[in-house]
mmCIF file of C-alpha atoms in Angstrom:
data_model
loop_
_atom_site.group_PDB
_atom_site.id
_atom_site.type_symbol
_atom_site.label_atom_id
_atom_site.label_comp_id
_atom_site.label_asym_id
_atom_site.label_seq_id
_atom_site.Cartn_x
_atom_site.Cartn_y
_atom_site.Cartn_z
ATOM 1 C CA MET B 1 19.226 25.668 -11.869
ATOM 2 C CA ILE B 2 17.915 26.431 -8.365
ATOM 3 C CA GLN B 3 15.211 24.061 -7.150
ATOM 4 C CA LEU B 4 12.542 25.321 -4.765
ATOM 5 C CA SER B 5 9.698 23.182 -3.464
ATOM 6 C CA ALA B 6 6.131 24.286 -2.873
ATOM 7 C CA GLY B 7 5.802 21.570 -0.250
ATOM 8 C CA ARG B 8 3.324 18.760 -0.630
ATOM 9 C CA PRO B 9 0.137 20.370 -1.940
ATOM 10 C CA ASP B 10 -3.140 18.777 -0.934
ATOM 11 C CA ARG B 11 -5.417 21.193 -2.768
ATOM 12 C CA ILE B 12 -4.989 22.720 -6.212
ATOM 13 C CA VAL B 13 -7.080 25.250 -8.105
ATOM 14 C CA ALA B 14 -6.851 25.127 -11.908
ATOM 15 C CA LEU B 15 -8.366 28.016 -13.860
ATOM 16 C CA GLY B 16 -9.041 28.315 -17.575
ATOM 17 C CA ALA B 17 -10.829 30.824 -19.755
ATOM 18 C CA HIS B 18 -11.691 28.087 -22.265
ATOM 19 C CA CYS B 19 -12.044 24.344 -22.266
ATOM 20 C CA ASP B 20 -8.573 22.893 -23.034
ATOM 21 C CA ASP B 21 -6.589 25.872 -21.619
ATOM 22 C CA ILE B 22 -5.732 24.051 -18.390
ATOM 23 C CA ALA B 23 -4.725 20.848 -20.147
ATOM 24 C CA ILE B 24 -2.581 22.634 -22.741
ATOM 25 C CA GLY B 25 -0.867 24.915 -20.254
ATOM 26 C CA ALA B 26 -0.477 22.652 -17.247
ATOM 27 C CA GLY B 27 -1.594 19.140 -18.207
ATOM 28 C CA GLY B 28 1.823 17.632 -17.569
ATOM 29 C CA THR B 29 2.052 19.316 -14.178
ATOM 30 C CA LEU B 30 -1.384 17.994 -13.230
ATOM 31 C CA LEU B 31 -0.390 14.477 -14.264
ATOM 32 C CA THR B 32 2.828 14.743 -12.259
ATOM 33 C CA LEU B 33 1.070 16.030 -9.147
ATOM 34 C CA CYS B 34 -1.781 13.547 -9.275
ATOM 35 C CA HIS B 35 0.534 10.577 -9.735
ATOM 36 C CA ALA B 36 2.608 11.755 -6.769
ATOM 37 C CA ARG B 37 -0.346 12.685 -4.531
ATOM 38 C CA PRO B 38 -3.224 10.186 -4.874
ATOM 39 C CA GLY B 39 -6.472 11.720 -3.673
ATOM 40 C CA ILE B 40 -5.299 15.321 -4.108
ATOM 41 C CA ARG B 41 -8.192 17.737 -4.477
ATOM 42 C CA VAL B 42 -8.373 19.636 -7.750
ATOM 43 C CA ASP B 43 -10.940 22.422 -8.106
ATOM 44 C CA ALA B 44 -11.124 23.349 -11.780
ATOM 45 C CA LEU B 45 -12.997 26.372 -13.093
ATOM 46 C CA VAL B 46 -13.511 27.145 -16.788
ATOM 47 C CA LEU B 47 -15.321 30.320 -17.785
ATOM 48 C CA SER B 48 -16.673 29.376 -21.219
ATOM 49 C CA GLY B 49 -18.045 26.344 -23.027
ATOM 50 C CA GLY B 50 -20.754 25.363 -20.560
ATOM 51 C CA GLY B 51 -23.658 23.433 -22.032
ATOM 52 C CA THR B 52 -21.788 22.542 -25.225
ATOM 53 C CA GLU B 53 -19.719 19.627 -26.494
ATOM 54 C CA ARG B 54 -16.705 21.511 -25.211
ATOM 55 C CA GLU B 55 -17.870 20.996 -21.624
ATOM 56 C CA GLN B 56 -18.158 17.260 -22.257
ATOM 57 C CA GLU B 57 -14.655 17.222 -23.710
ATOM 58 C CA GLU B 58 -13.319 19.117 -20.720
ATOM 59 C CA ALA B 59 -14.902 16.802 -18.172
ATOM 60 C CA ALA B 60 -13.450 13.707 -19.820
ATOM 61 C CA ALA B 61 -10.065 15.336 -20.393
ATOM 62 C CA LEU B 62 -9.534 16.638 -16.869
ATOM 63 C CA ALA B 63 -10.612 13.304 -15.427
ATOM 64 C CA ALA B 64 -7.791 11.761 -17.471
ATOM 65 C CA PHE B 65 -5.293 14.494 -16.577
ATOM 66 C CA CYS B 66 -6.099 14.160 -12.857
ATOM 67 C CA PRO B 67 -5.989 10.377 -12.247
ATOM 68 C CA GLY B 68 -7.011 9.400 -8.743
ATOM 69 C CA ALA B 69 -7.756 12.998 -7.760
ATOM 70 C CA ASP B 70 -10.804 14.443 -6.040
ATOM 71 C CA LEU B 71 -11.727 16.493 -9.100
ATOM 72 C CA ARG B 72 -14.444 19.137 -8.953
ATOM 73 C CA LEU B 73 -15.073 20.862 -12.266
ATOM 74 C CA THR B 74 -17.291 23.862 -13.000
ATOM 75 C CA VAL B 75 -17.754 25.145 -16.559
ATOM 76 C CA HIS B 76 -19.534 28.461 -17.065
ATOM 77 C CA LYS B 77 -21.184 29.867 -20.189
ATOM 78 C CA LEU B 78 -19.398 33.148 -20.839
ATOM 79 C CA PRO B 79 -19.043 33.796 -24.598
ATOM 80 C CA ASP B 80 -15.644 33.015 -26.060
ATOM 81 C CA GLY B 81 -13.563 36.125 -26.687
ATOM 82 C CA ARG B 82 -15.822 38.431 -24.660
ATOM 83 C CA LEU B 83 -14.521 38.190 -21.097
ATOM 84 C CA PRO B 84 -13.735 41.930 -20.771
ATOM 85 C CA VAL B 85 -17.411 42.831 -21.235
ATOM 86 C CA HIS B 86 -18.488 40.051 -18.862
ATOM 87 C CA TRP B 87 -16.092 41.090 -16.132
ATOM 88 C CA ASP B 88 -18.642 41.004 -13.304
ATOM 89 C CA GLU B 89 -19.736 37.459 -14.148
ATOM 90 C CA ALA B 90 -16.163 36.247 -14.420
ATOM 91 C CA LYS B 91 -15.195 37.884 -11.138
ATOM 92 C CA ALA B 92 -18.224 36.375 -9.402
ATOM 93 C CA ALA B 93 -17.269 32.900 -10.664
ATOM 94 C CA VAL B 94 -13.708 33.212 -9.354
ATOM 95 C CA GLU B 95 -14.896 34.592 -6.019
ATOM 96 C CA GLU B 96 -17.442 31.809 -5.661
ATOM 97 C CA LEU B 97 -14.697 29.240 -6.123
ATOM 98 C CA ARG B 98 -12.538 31.077 -3.591
ATOM 99 C CA GLY B 99 -15.257 30.592 -1.011
ATOM 100 C CA GLN B 100 -15.170 26.842 -1.536
ATOM 101 C CA THR B 101 -11.480 26.054 -1.181
ATOM 102 C CA GLU B 102 -8.175 27.069 0.411
ATOM 103 C CA PRO B 103 -5.645 25.883 -2.179
ATOM 104 C CA ASP B 104 -1.929 25.298 -1.769
ATOM 105 C CA LEU B 105 -1.306 26.043 -5.440
ATOM 106 C CA ILE B 106 -3.130 27.810 -8.267
ATOM 107 C CA LEU B 107 -2.582 27.109 -11.963
ATOM 108 C CA ALA B 108 -3.884 29.959 -14.109
ATOM 109 C CA PRO B 109 -3.139 31.890 -17.307
ATOM 110 C CA ARG B 110 -0.323 34.464 -17.439
ATOM 111 C CA THR B 111 -1.116 38.125 -16.871
ATOM 112 C CA ASP B 112 0.778 39.022 -20.069
ATOM 113 C CA ASP B 113 -0.995 36.500 -22.285
ATOM 114 C CA ALA B 114 -2.002 38.138 -25.566
ATOM 115 C CA HIS B 115 -5.503 36.607 -25.577
ATOM 116 C CA GLN B 116 -7.929 38.941 -23.851
ATOM 117 C CA ASP B 117 -9.822 36.111 -22.127
ATOM 118 C CA HIS B 118 -6.655 34.515 -20.748
ATOM 119 C CA ARG B 119 -5.268 37.866 -19.645
ATOM 120 C CA GLY B 120 -8.533 38.936 -18.060
ATOM 121 C CA LEU B 121 -8.832 35.772 -16.000
ATOM 122 C CA ALA B 122 -5.205 36.066 -14.907
ATOM 123 C CA LYS B 123 -5.838 39.581 -13.622
ATOM 124 C CA LEU B 124 -8.841 38.385 -11.625
ATOM 125 C CA VAL B 125 -6.925 35.712 -9.745
ATOM 126 C CA PRO B 126 -5.132 37.973 -7.222
ATOM 127 C CA THR B 127 -8.369 39.817 -6.448
ATOM 128 C CA ALA B 128 -9.765 36.623 -4.932
ATOM 129 C CA PHE B 129 -6.678 34.558 -4.071
ATOM 130 C CA ARG B 130 -4.478 37.107 -2.339
ATOM 131 C CA ASP B 131 -1.998 34.977 -0.408
ATOM 132 C CA HIS B 132 -1.466 31.979 -2.654
ATOM 133 C CA LEU B 133 1.215 30.659 -4.957
ATOM 134 C CA VAL B 134 -0.007 31.277 -8.500
ATOM 135 C CA LEU B 135 1.789 29.713 -11.454
ATOM 136 C CA GLY B 136 0.861 31.315 -14.766
ATOM 137 C CA TYR B 137 0.906 28.725 -17.549
ATOM 138 C CA GLU B 138 1.636 29.443 -21.207
ATOM 139 C CA ILE B 139 -0.320 28.533 -24.327
ATOM 140 C CA VAL B 140 1.406 28.561 -27.700
ATOM 141 C CA LYS B 141 -0.531 30.462 -30.404
ATOM 142 C CA TRP B 142 -0.137 32.681 -33.433
ATOM 143 C CA ASP B 143 0.214 35.855 -31.317
ATOM 144 C CA GLY B 144 3.847 34.995 -30.587
ATOM 145 C CA ASP B 145 3.533 35.966 -26.924
ATOM 146 C CA LEU B 146 5.772 33.327 -25.354
ATOM 147 C CA GLY B 147 8.171 35.012 -22.961
ATOM 148 C CA ARG B 148 10.908 34.187 -20.479
ATOM 149 C CA PRO B 149 9.337 32.047 -17.744
ATOM 150 C CA ALA B 150 10.478 32.124 -14.132
ATOM 151 C CA ALA B 151 9.502 28.635 -12.985
ATOM 152 C CA TYR B 152 9.681 25.159 -14.489
ATOM 153 C CA GLN B 153 8.091 21.809 -13.720
ATOM 154 C CA PRO B 154 10.187 19.020 -15.296
ATOM 155 C CA LEU B 155 8.193 16.337 -17.068
ATOM 156 C CA SER B 156 9.361 12.776 -17.495
ATOM 157 C CA PRO B 157 9.339 11.574 -21.124
ATOM 158 C CA GLU B 158 6.417 9.321 -20.208
ATOM 159 C CA ILE B 159 4.395 12.229 -18.795
ATOM 160 C CA ALA B 160 5.212 14.462 -21.771
ATOM 161 C CA GLU B 161 4.046 11.783 -24.187
ATOM 162 C CA GLN B 162 0.941 11.096 -22.122
ATOM 163 C CA LYS B 163 0.038 14.780 -22.130
ATOM 164 C CA VAL B 164 0.233 14.966 -25.920
ATOM 165 C CA ARG B 165 -1.752 11.755 -26.320
ATOM 166 C CA LEU B 166 -4.516 12.942 -23.982
ATOM 167 C CA LEU B 167 -4.747 16.315 -25.731
ATOM 168 C CA GLN B 168 -5.254 14.580 -29.067
ATOM 169 C CA GLU B 169 -7.674 12.049 -27.628
ATOM 170 C CA HIS B 170 -9.983 14.294 -25.620
ATOM 171 C CA TYR B 171 -10.359 17.469 -27.675
ATOM 172 C CA PRO B 172 -11.515 16.378 -31.148
ATOM 173 C CA SER B 173 -13.139 19.781 -31.659
ATOM 174 C CA GLN B 174 -9.682 21.372 -31.751
ATOM 175 C CA ARG B 175 -7.846 19.003 -34.074
ATOM 176 C CA HIS B 176 -8.490 21.175 -37.131
ATOM 177 C CA ARG B 177 -6.478 24.063 -35.715
ATOM 178 C CA PRO B 178 -3.073 24.413 -37.406
ATOM 179 C CA TRP B 179 -1.212 24.801 -34.090
ATOM 180 C CA TYR B 180 -2.943 21.916 -32.344
ATOM 181 C CA ASP B 181 -0.546 19.063 -32.982
ATOM 182 C CA ARG B 182 2.071 16.847 -31.425
ATOM 183 C CA GLU B 183 5.011 18.853 -32.754
ATOM 184 C CA ALA B 184 3.805 22.082 -31.163
ATOM 185 C CA PHE B 185 3.102 20.617 -27.728
ATOM 186 C CA LEU B 186 6.129 18.366 -27.484
ATOM 187 C CA GLY B 187 8.382 20.945 -29.130
ATOM 188 C CA LEU B 188 7.575 23.619 -26.550
ATOM 189 C CA ALA B 189 8.032 21.089 -23.746
ATOM 190 C CA ARG B 190 11.439 20.191 -25.181
ATOM 191 C CA ILE B 191 12.512 23.843 -25.342
ATOM 192 C CA ARG B 192 11.414 24.462 -21.760
ATOM 193 C CA GLY B 193 13.211 21.298 -20.750
ATOM 194 C CA ILE B 194 16.439 22.583 -22.286
ATOM 195 C CA GLU B 195 16.062 25.790 -20.291
ATOM 196 C CA CYS B 196 15.938 23.894 -16.975
ATOM 197 C CA HIS B 197 18.420 21.086 -17.824
ATOM 198 C CA GLU B 198 15.706 18.470 -18.256
ATOM 199 C CA ARG B 199 14.362 16.560 -21.232
ATOM 200 C CA TYR B 200 10.884 18.106 -21.046
ATOM 201 C CA ALA B 201 9.169 20.674 -18.852
ATOM 202 C CA GLU B 202 6.233 23.017 -18.507
ATOM 203 C CA ALA B 203 7.065 26.637 -17.753
ATOM 204 C CA PHE B 204 5.250 29.217 -15.677
ATOM 205 C CA ALA B 205 5.273 32.899 -14.858
ATOM 206 C CA VAL B 206 5.350 33.877 -11.195
ATOM 207 C CA THR B 207 4.064 37.311 -10.311
ATOM 208 C CA LYS B 208 4.746 37.157 -6.562
ATOM 209 C CA LEU B 209 6.653 34.656 -4.459
ATOM 210 C CA THR B 210 7.175 34.949 -0.710
ATOM 211 C CA LEU B 211 10.259 33.208 0.636
ATOM 212 C CA ASN B 212 10.787 31.802 4.105
ATOM 213 C CA LEU B 213 14.527 31.315 4.346
ATOM 214 C CA GLY B 214 14.731 31.364 8.133
ATOM 215 C CA GLU B 215 13.277 27.925 8.758
#
């Protein structure tokens, strides 16, 4: 397994179509980064759930997933499952965030995610963030759209367990879903860990990656 470093990021952007997307897809990576880089700035944007209990869940959850970070969260009110017909509003939200930060790393959905909201947000990212490293996180669901990821962030057993615990603790509105359980989250992390010779990991798609091998 080849290991490449993205340096020491000081600013991260985390994007989600729904409250809980970021935590499910990249919660372990956020915990790892925030433990390693106290005070790191995290700009989080979620397109739906604003003004509901979901926004309250998201605020508490991301505060827990980003310990010691300079967290700035914005939750908009786009209707769940309707991003394609609210394209202009979604694009404006992403572009507004772009004007507020110059991130070293972006965590976002995958462009081939089967959910139209996830996929739509993923396609918006390069229209605003043109020269940035974007890692596309995965979310397990009934669509069966998990693919072959290109990048892995190993998770220590402690971080993997903490991620699962925080997901269960902070999103009570999702506990009734048949896929929302410890076995699903830890099981996927174990599989991705096997693929990168680690115990646990989160996996990401990478659409573009510029190398600098001459320095």
